[in-house]
C-alpha positions as a Markdown table, in Angstrom:
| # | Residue | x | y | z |
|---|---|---|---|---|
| 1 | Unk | -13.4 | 10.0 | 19.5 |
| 2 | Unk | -11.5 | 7.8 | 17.3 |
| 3 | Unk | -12.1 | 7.1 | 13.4 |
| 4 | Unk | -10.3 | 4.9 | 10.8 |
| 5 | Unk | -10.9 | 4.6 | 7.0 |
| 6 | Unk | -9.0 | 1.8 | 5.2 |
| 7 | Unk | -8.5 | 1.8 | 1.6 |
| 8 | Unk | -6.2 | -1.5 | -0.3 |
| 9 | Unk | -6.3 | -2.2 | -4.1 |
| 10 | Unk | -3.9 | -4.8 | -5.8 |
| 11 | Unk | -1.3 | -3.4 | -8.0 |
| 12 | Unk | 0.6 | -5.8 | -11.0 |
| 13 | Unk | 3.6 | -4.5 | -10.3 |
| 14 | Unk | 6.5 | -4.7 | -7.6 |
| 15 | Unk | 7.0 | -2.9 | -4.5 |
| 16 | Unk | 10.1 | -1.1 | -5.9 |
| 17 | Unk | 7.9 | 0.7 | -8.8 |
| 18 | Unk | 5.2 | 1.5 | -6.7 |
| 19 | Unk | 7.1 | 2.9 | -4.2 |
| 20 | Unk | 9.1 | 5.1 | -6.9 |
| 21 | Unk | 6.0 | 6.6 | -7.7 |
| 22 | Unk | 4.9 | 7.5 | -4.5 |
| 23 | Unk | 7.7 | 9.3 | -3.4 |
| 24 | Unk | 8.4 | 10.9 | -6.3 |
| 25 | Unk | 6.5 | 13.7 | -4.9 |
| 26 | Unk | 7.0 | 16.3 | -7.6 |
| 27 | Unk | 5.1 | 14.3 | -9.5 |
| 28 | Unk | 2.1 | 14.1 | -7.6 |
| 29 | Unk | 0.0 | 17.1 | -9.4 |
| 30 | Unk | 0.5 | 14.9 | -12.8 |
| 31 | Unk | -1.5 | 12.1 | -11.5 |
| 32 | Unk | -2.7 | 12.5 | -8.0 |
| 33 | Unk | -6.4 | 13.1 | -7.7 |
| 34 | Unk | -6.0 | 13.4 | -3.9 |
| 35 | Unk | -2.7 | 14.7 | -2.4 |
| 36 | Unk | -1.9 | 17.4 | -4.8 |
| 37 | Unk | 1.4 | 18.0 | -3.1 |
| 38 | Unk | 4.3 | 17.0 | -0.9 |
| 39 | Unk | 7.1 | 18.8 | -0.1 |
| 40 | Unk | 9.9 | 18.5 | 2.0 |
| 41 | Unk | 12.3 | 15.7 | 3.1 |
| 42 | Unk | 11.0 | 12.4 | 4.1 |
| 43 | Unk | 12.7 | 11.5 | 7.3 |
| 44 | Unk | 11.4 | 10.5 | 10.2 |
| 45 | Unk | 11.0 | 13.4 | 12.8 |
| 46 | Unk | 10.8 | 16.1 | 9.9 |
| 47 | Unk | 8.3 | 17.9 | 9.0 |
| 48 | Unk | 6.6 | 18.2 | 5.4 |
| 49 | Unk | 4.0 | 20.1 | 3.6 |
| 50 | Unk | 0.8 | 18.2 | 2.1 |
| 51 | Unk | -2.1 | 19.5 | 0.3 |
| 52 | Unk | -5.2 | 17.5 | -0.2 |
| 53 | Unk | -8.3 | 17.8 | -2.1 |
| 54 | Unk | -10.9 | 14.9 | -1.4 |
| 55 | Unk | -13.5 | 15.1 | -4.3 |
| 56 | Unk | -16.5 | 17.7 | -4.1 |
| 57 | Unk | -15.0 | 18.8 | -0.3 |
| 58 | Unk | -12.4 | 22.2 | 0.5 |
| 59 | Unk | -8.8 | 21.0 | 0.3 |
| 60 | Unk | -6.5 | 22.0 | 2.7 |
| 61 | Unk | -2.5 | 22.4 | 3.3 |
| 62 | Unk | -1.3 | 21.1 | 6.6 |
| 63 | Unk | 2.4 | 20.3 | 7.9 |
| 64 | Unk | 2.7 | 16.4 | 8.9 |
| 65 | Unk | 5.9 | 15.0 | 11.1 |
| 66 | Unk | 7.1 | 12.1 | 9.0 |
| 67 | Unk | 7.1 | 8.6 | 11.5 |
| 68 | Unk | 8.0 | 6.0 | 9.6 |
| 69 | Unk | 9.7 | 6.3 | 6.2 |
| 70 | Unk | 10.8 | 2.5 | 5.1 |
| 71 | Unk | 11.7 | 1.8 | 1.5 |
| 72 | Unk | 9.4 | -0.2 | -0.6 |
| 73 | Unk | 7.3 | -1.2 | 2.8 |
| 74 | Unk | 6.1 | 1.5 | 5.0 |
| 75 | Unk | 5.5 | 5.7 | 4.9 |
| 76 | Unk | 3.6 | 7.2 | 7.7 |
| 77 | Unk | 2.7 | 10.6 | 8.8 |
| 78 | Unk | 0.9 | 12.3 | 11.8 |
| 79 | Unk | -1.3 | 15.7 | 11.2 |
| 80 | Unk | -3.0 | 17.7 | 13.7 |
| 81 | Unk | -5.5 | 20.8 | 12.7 |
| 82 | Unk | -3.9 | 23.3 | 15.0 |
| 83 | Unk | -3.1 | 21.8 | 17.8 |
| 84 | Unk | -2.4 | 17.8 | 18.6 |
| 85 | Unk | -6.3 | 16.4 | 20.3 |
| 86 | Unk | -8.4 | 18.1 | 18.6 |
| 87 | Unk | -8.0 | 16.6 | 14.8 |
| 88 | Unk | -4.7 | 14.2 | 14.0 |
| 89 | Unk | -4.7 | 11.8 | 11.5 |
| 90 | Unk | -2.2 | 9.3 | 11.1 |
| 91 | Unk | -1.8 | 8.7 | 7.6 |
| 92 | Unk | 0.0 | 5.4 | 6.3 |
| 93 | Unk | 1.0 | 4.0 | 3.3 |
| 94 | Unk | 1.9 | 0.0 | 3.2 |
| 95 | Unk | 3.1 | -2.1 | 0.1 |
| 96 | Unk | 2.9 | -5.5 | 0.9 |
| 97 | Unk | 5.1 | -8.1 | -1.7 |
| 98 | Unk | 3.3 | -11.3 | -2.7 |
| 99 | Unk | 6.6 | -12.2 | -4.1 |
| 100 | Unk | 4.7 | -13.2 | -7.6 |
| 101 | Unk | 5.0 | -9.8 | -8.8 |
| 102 | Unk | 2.0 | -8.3 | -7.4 |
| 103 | Unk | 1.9 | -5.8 | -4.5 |
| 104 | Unk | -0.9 | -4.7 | -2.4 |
| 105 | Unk | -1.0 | -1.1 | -1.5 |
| 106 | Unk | -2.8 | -0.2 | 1.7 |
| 107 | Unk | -3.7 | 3.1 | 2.4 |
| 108 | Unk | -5.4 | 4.1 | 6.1 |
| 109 | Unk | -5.9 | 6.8 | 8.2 |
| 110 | Unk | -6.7 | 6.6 | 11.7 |
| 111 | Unk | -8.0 | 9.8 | 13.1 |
| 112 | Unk | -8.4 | 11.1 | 16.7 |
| 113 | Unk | -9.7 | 13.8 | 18.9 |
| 114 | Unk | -12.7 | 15.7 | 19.7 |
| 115 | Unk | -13.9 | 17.3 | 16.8 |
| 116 | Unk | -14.0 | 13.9 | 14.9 |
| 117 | Unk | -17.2 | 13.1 | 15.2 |
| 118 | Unk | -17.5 | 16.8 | 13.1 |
| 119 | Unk | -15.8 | 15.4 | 10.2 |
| 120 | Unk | -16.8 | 11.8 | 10.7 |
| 121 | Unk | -19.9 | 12.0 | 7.6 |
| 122 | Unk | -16.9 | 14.1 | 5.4 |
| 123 | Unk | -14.4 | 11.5 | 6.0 |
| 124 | Unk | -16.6 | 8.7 | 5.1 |
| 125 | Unk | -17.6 | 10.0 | 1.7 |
| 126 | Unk | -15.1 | 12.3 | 0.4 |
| 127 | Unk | -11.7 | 11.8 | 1.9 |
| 128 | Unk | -12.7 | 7.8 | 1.6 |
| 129 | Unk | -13.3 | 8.8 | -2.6 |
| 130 | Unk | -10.2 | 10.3 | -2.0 |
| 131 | Unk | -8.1 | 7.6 | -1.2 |
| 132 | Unk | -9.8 | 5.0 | -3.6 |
| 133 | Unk | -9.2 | 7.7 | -6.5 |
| 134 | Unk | -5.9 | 7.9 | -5.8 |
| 135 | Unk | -5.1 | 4.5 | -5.3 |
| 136 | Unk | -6.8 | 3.4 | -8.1 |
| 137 | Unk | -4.9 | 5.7 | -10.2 |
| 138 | Unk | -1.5 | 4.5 | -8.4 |
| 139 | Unk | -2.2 | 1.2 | -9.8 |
| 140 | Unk | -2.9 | 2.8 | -13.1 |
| 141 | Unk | 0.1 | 4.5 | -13.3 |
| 142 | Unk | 2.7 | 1.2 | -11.6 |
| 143 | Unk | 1.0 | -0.9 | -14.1 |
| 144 | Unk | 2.4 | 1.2 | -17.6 |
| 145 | Unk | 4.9 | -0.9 | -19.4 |
């Protein structure tokens, strides 16, 4: 089974701020509702360490291979609850430059394997709240003078 949740808000600010934020990952438990932590280096084909707490659901800590990692554009990740086809989510972040000061920030997840269907009622409600909180304080944040 296959599942994808897809979360954009518009952010008045450029790619380059918005991007500083987001990987400043020690920074993440000051203002990040939803991924309380990151650690590790983001290169693609390393591993990192990401724990999550979607609103009113358990959080968990799971180790992600970094897939794309492409300044001010693209960061991508792939998860998989034990082993790979029975829960991975790829998890991406986008910015996307209207060139007029604005960005659009883009955050999905597509998820596969059997035990989706499981999660499917969780992912629509709480990790989706998840993402929206998050991005919505992301825009928050970028938008400070």
């Amino acid at each position: 089974m296959k599942k994808e949740i897809k979360t954009e808000i518009l952010i008045h600010a450029r790619p380059e701020k918005i991007w500083s934020i987001l990987t400043t990952f020690d920074q993440y438990p000051d203002w990040n509702p939803f991924i309380k932590s990151i650690s590790g280096a983001a290169i693609v084909g390393q591993r990192l360490m990401v724990r999550i707490a979607p609103p009113e659901a358990n959080g968990m800590t799971f180790k992600p291979t970094v897939l794309a990692f492409e300044p001010n554009k693209e960061f991508r990740w792939i998860g998989h609850l034990l082993f790979s086809g029975l829960f991975d989510g790829e998890h991406k972040f986008e910015l996307i430059d209207h060139g007029n000061g604005t960005t659009t920030f883009i955050q999905s997840e597509n998820f596969k394997g059997i035990l989706v269907s499981l999660f499917a009622k969780q992912l629509d409600n709480n990790t989706k709240r998840g993402f929206i909180e998050m991005n919505e304080q992301l825009k928050a944040l970028a938008e400070k003078n």
